[in-house]
mmCIF file of C-alpha atoms in Angstrom:
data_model
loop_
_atom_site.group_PDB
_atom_site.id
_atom_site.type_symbol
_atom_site.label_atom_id
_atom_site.label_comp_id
_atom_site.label_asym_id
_atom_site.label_seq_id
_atom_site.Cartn_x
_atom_site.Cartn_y
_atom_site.Cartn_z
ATOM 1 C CA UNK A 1247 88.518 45.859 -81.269
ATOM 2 C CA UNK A 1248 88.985 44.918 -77.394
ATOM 3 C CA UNK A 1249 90.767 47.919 -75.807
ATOM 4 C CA UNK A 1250 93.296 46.884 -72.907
ATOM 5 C CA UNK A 1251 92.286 44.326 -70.129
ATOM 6 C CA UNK A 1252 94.092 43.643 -67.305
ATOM 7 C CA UNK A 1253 93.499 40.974 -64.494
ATOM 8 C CA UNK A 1254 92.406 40.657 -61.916
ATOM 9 C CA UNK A 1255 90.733 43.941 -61.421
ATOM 10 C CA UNK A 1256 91.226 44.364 -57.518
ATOM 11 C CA UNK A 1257 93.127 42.338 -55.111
ATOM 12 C CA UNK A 1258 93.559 41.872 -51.463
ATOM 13 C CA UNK A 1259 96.897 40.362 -49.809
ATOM 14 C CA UNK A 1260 98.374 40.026 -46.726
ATOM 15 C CA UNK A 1261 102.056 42.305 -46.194
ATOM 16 C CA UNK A 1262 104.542 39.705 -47.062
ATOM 17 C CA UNK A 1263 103.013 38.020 -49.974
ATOM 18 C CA UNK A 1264 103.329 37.678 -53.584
ATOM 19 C CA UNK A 1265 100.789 39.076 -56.124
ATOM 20 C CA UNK A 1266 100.955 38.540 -59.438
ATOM 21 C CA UNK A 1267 99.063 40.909 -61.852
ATOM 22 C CA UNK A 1268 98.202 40.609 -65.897
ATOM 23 C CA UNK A 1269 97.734 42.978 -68.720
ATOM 24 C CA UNK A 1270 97.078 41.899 -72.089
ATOM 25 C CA UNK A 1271 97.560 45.293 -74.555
ATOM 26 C CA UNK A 1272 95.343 45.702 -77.771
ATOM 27 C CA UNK A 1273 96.507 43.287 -80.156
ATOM 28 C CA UNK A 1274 99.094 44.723 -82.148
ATOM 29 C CA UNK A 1275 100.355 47.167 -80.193
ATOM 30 C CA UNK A 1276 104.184 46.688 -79.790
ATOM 31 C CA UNK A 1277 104.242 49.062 -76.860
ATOM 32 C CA UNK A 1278 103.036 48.275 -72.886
ATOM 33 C CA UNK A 1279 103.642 50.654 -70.108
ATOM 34 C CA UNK A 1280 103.013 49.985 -66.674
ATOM 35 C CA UNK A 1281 101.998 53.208 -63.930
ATOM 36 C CA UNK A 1282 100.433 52.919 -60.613
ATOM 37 C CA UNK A 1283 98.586 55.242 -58.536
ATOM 38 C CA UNK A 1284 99.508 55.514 -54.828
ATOM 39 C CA UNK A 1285 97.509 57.178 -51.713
ATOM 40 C CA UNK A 1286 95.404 59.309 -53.888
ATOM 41 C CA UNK A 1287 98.878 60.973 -55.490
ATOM 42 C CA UNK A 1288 100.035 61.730 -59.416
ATOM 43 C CA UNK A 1289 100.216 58.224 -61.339
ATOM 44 C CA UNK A 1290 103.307 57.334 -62.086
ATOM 45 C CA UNK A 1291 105.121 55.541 -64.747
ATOM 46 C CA UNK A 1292 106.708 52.262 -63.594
ATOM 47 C CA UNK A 1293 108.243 50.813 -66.797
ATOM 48 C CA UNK A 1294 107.801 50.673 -70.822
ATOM 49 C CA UNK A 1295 108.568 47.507 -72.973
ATOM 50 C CA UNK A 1296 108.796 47.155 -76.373
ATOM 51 C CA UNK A 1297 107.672 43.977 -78.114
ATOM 52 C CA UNK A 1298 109.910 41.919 -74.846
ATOM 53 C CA UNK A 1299 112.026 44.136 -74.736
ATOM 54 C CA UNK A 1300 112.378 46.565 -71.174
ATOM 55 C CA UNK A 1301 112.743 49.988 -73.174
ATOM 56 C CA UNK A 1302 112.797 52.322 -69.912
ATOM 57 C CA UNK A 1303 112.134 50.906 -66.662
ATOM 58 C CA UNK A 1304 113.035 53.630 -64.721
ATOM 59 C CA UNK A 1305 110.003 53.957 -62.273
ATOM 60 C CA UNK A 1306 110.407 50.727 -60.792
ATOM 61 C CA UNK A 1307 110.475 51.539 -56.949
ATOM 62 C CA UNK A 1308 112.943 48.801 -56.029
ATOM 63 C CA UNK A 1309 113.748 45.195 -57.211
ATOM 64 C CA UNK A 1310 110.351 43.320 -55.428
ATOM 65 C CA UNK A 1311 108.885 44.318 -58.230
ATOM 66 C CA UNK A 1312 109.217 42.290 -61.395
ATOM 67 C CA UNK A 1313 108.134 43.239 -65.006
ATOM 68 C CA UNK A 1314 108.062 40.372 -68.188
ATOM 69 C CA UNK A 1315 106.422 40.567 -71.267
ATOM 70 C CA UNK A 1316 107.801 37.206 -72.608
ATOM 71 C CA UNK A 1317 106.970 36.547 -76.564
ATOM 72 C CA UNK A 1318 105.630 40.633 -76.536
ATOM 73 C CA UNK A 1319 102.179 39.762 -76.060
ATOM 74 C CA UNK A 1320 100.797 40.030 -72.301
ATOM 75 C CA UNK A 1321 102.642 41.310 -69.221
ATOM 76 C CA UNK A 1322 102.986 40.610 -66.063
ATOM 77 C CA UNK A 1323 103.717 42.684 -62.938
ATOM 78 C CA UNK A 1324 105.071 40.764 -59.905
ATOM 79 C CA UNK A 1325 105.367 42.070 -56.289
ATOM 80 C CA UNK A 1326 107.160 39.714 -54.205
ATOM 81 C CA UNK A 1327 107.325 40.343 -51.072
ATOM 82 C CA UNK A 1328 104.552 43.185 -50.972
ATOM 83 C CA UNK A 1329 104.580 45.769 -48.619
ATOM 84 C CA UNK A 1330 101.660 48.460 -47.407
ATOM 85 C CA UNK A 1331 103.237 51.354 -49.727
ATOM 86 C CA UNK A 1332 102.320 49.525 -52.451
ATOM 87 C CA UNK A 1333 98.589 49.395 -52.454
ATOM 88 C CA UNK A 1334 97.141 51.521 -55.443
ATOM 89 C CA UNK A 1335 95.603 51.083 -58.526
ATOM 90 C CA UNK A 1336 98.125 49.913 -61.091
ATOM 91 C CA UNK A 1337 97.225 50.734 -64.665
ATOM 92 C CA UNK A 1338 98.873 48.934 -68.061
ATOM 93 C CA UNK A 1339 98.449 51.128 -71.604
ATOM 94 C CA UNK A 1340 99.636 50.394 -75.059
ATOM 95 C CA UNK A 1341 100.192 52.311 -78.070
ATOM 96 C CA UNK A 1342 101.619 51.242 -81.600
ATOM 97 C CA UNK A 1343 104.909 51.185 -82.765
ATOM 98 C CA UNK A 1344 105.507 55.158 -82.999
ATOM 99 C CA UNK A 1345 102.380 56.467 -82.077
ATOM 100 C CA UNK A 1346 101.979 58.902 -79.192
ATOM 101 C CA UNK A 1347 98.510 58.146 -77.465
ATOM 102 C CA UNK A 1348 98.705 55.654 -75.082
ATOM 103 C CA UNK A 1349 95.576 53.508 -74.293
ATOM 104 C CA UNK A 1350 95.104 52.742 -70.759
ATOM 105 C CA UNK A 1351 93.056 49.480 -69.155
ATOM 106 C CA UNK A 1352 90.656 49.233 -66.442
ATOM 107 C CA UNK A 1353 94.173 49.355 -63.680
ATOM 108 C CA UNK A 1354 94.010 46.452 -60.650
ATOM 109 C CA UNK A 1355 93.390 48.168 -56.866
ATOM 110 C CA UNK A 1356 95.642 46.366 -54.841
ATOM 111 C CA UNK A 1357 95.090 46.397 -51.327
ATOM 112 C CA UNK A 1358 97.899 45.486 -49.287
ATOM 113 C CA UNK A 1359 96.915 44.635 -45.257
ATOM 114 C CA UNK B 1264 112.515 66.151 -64.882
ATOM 115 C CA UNK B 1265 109.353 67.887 -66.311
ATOM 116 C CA UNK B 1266 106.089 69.419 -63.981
ATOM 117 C CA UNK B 1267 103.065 69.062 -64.446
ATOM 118 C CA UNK B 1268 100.428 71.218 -62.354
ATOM 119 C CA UNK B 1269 96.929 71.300 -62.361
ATOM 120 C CA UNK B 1270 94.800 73.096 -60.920
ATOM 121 C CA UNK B 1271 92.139 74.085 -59.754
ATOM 122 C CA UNK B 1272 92.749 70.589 -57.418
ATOM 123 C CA UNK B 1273 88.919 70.170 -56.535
ATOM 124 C CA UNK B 1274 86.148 71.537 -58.312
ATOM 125 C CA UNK B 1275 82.107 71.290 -56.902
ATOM 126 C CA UNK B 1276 79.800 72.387 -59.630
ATOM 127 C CA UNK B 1277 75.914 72.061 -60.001
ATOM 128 C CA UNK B 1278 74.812 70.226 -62.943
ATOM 129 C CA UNK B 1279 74.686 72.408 -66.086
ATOM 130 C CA UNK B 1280 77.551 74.709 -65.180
ATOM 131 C CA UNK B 1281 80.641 75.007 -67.121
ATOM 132 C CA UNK B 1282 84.082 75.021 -65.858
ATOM 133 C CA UNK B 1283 87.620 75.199 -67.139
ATOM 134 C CA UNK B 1284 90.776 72.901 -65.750
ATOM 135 C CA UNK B 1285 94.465 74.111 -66.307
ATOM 136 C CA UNK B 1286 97.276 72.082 -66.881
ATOM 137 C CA UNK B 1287 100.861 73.622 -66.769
ATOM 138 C CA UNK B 1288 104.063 72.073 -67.706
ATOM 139 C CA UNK B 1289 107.658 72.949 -67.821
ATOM 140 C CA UNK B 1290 109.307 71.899 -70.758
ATOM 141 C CA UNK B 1291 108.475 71.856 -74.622
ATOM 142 C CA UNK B 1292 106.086 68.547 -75.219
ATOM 143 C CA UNK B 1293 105.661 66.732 -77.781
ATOM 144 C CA UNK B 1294 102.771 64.617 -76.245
ATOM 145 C CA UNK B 1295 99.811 66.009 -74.151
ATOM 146 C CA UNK B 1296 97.057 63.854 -73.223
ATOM 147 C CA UNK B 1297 94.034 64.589 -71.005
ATOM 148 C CA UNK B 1298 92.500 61.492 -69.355
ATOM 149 C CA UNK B 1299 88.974 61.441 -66.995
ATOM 150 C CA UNK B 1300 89.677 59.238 -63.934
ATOM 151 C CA UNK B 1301 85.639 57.777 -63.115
ATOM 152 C CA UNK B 1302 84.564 56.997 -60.009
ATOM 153 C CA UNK B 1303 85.303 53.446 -60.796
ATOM 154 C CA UNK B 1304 88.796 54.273 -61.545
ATOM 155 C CA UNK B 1305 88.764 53.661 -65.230
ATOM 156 C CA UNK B 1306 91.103 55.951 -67.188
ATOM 157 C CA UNK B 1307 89.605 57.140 -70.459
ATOM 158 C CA UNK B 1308 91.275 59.447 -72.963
ATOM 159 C CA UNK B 1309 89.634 62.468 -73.446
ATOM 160 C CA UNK B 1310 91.666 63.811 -75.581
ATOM 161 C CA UNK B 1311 95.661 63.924 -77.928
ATOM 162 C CA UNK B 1312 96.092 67.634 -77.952
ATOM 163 C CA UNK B 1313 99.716 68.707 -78.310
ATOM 164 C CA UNK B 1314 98.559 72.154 -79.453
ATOM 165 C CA UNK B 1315 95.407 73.380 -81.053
ATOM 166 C CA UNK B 1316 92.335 72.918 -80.574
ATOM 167 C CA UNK B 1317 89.768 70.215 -80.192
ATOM 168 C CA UNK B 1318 86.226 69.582 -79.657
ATOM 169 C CA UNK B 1319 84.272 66.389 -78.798
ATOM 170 C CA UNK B 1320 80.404 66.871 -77.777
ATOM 171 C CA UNK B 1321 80.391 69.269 -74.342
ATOM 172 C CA UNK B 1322 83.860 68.860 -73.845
ATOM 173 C CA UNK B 1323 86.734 70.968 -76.011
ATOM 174 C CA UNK B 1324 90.587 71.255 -75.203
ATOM 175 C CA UNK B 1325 93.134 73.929 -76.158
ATOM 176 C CA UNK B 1326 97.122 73.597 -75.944
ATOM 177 C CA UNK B 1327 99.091 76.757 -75.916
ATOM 178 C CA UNK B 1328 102.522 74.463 -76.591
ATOM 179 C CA UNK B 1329 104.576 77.809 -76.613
ATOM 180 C CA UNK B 1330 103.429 79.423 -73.331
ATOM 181 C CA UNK B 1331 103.059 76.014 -72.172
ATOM 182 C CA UNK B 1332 99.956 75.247 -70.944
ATOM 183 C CA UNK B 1333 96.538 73.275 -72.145
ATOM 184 C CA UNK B 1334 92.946 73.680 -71.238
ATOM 185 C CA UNK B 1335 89.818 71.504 -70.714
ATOM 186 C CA UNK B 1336 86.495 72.939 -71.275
ATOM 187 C CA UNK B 1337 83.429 71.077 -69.860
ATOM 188 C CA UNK B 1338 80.379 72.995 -70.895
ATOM 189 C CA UNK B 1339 76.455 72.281 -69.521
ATOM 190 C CA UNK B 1340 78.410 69.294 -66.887
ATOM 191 C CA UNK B 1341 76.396 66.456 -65.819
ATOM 192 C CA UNK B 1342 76.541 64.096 -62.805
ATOM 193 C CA UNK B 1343 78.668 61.789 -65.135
ATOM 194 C CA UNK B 1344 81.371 64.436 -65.663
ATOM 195 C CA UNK B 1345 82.283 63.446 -61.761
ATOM 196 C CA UNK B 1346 85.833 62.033 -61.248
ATOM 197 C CA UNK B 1347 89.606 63.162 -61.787
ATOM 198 C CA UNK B 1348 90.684 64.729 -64.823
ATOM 199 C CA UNK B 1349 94.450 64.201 -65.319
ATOM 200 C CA UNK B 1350 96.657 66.451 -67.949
ATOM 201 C CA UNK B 1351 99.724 63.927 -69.047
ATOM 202 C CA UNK B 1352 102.534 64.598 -71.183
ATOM 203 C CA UNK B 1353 105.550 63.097 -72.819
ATOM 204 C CA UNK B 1354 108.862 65.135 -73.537
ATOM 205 C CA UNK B 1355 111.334 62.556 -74.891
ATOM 206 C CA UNK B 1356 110.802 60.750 -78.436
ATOM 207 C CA UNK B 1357 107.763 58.880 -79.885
ATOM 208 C CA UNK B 1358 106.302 56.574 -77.419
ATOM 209 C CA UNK B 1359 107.658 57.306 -74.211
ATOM 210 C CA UNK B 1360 106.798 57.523 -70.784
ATOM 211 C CA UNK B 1361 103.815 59.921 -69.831
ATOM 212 C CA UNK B 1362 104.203 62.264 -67.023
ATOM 213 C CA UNK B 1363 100.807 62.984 -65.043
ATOM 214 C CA UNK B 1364 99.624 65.938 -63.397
ATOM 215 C CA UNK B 1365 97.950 65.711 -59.915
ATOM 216 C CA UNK B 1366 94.628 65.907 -61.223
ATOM 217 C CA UNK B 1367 91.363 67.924 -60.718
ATOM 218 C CA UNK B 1368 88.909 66.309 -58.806
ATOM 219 C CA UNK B 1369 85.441 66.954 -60.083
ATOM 220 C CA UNK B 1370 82.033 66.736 -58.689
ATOM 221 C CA UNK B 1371 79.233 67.707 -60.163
ATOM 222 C CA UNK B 1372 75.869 67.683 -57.936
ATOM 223 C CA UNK B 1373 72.266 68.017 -58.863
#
């Protein structure tokens, strides 16, 4: 069974610009949460969907970020216009409906110059 | 909302020692996970250990859920044991959000 994946797996913009960045869950798994690690801190939980549904997005730093999960398969995390402050490693897990481990992908190190 | 602490923050340790990593939270859980951050910054679950006991090759944890702490044991630790261990729990219901620790930050030398 292929365990999370998420894409691309490190990326390098420019302040100002938009990246765009993909996680496909394990197949089945109704469940996707987004975190991020920042400057070598705690990760932190960005937001949680269910199926397409935004079940908690409380950790979302401000609106230039944008979460979707449209037909509850993948997800994507946009951050339009970046800034420095966001350059981390940005990890996407999944876990079944009602289960309590969460199963985290490789995360994407963006690099924001 | 809930703490997490870790500690010892860094830990050096010559290959074949054993060593023990604290986590400490603040609040009843009903989620604890321990994950090892490798140096290619790969999350992997170590272990689901809400309380009890568990034991997987050199590595065992232990979750004291009433006095609110958990343990990781790494026993005979080899160059791969290097990285960030991170204790993460979850307070509300079934599948929510995980709160991590700061991490330990391991390195084992030769």
């Amino acid at each position: 069974e292929a365990g999370v994946t998420q894409f691309p797996s490190h990326s390098v913009i420019e302040k100002g610009q938009t990246v765009t960045l993909r996680c496909d869950p394990i197949s089945g798994h109704d469940n996707l949460y987004w975190y991020r690690r920042v400057m070598g801190k705690e990760i932190k939980f960005l937001l949680h969907f269910v199926k397409e549904s935004k079940q908690d997005e409380s950790g979302m730093p401000n609106n230039r970020f944008l979460a979707e999960r449209t037909g509850g398969t993948y997800s994507t995390l946009k951050v339009q216009p970046a800034e420095l402050e966001d350059s981390g490693v940005y990890f996407c897990a999944s876990s079944q409906v009602k289960a309590v481990t969460q199963y985290f992908g490789p995360g994407t190190r963006l690099t924001v110059l | 909302g809930i703490q997490v602490e870790q500690s010892p923050p860094d830990l050096i340790l010559q290959e074949g020692a054993n060593s023990t990593l604290r986590c400490n939270f603040s609040d009843s859980v009903n989620n604890l996970q321990w994950f090892h951050q490798n140096p290619w910054g790969q999350l992997i679950n170590l272990f689901y250990i809400p309380s009890g006991t568990k034991q997987n090759g050199r590595l065992s944890a232990t979750t004291v859920a009433t006095e609110r702490y958990s343990l990781l044991y790494i026993s005979s630790s080899q160059t791969t044991d290097s990285g960030v261990y991170f204790c993460a729990v979850e307070k509300g219901g079934t599948a929510s959000k995980l709160t991590f620790g700061t991490g330990t930050r391991l390195q084992v030398t030769l």
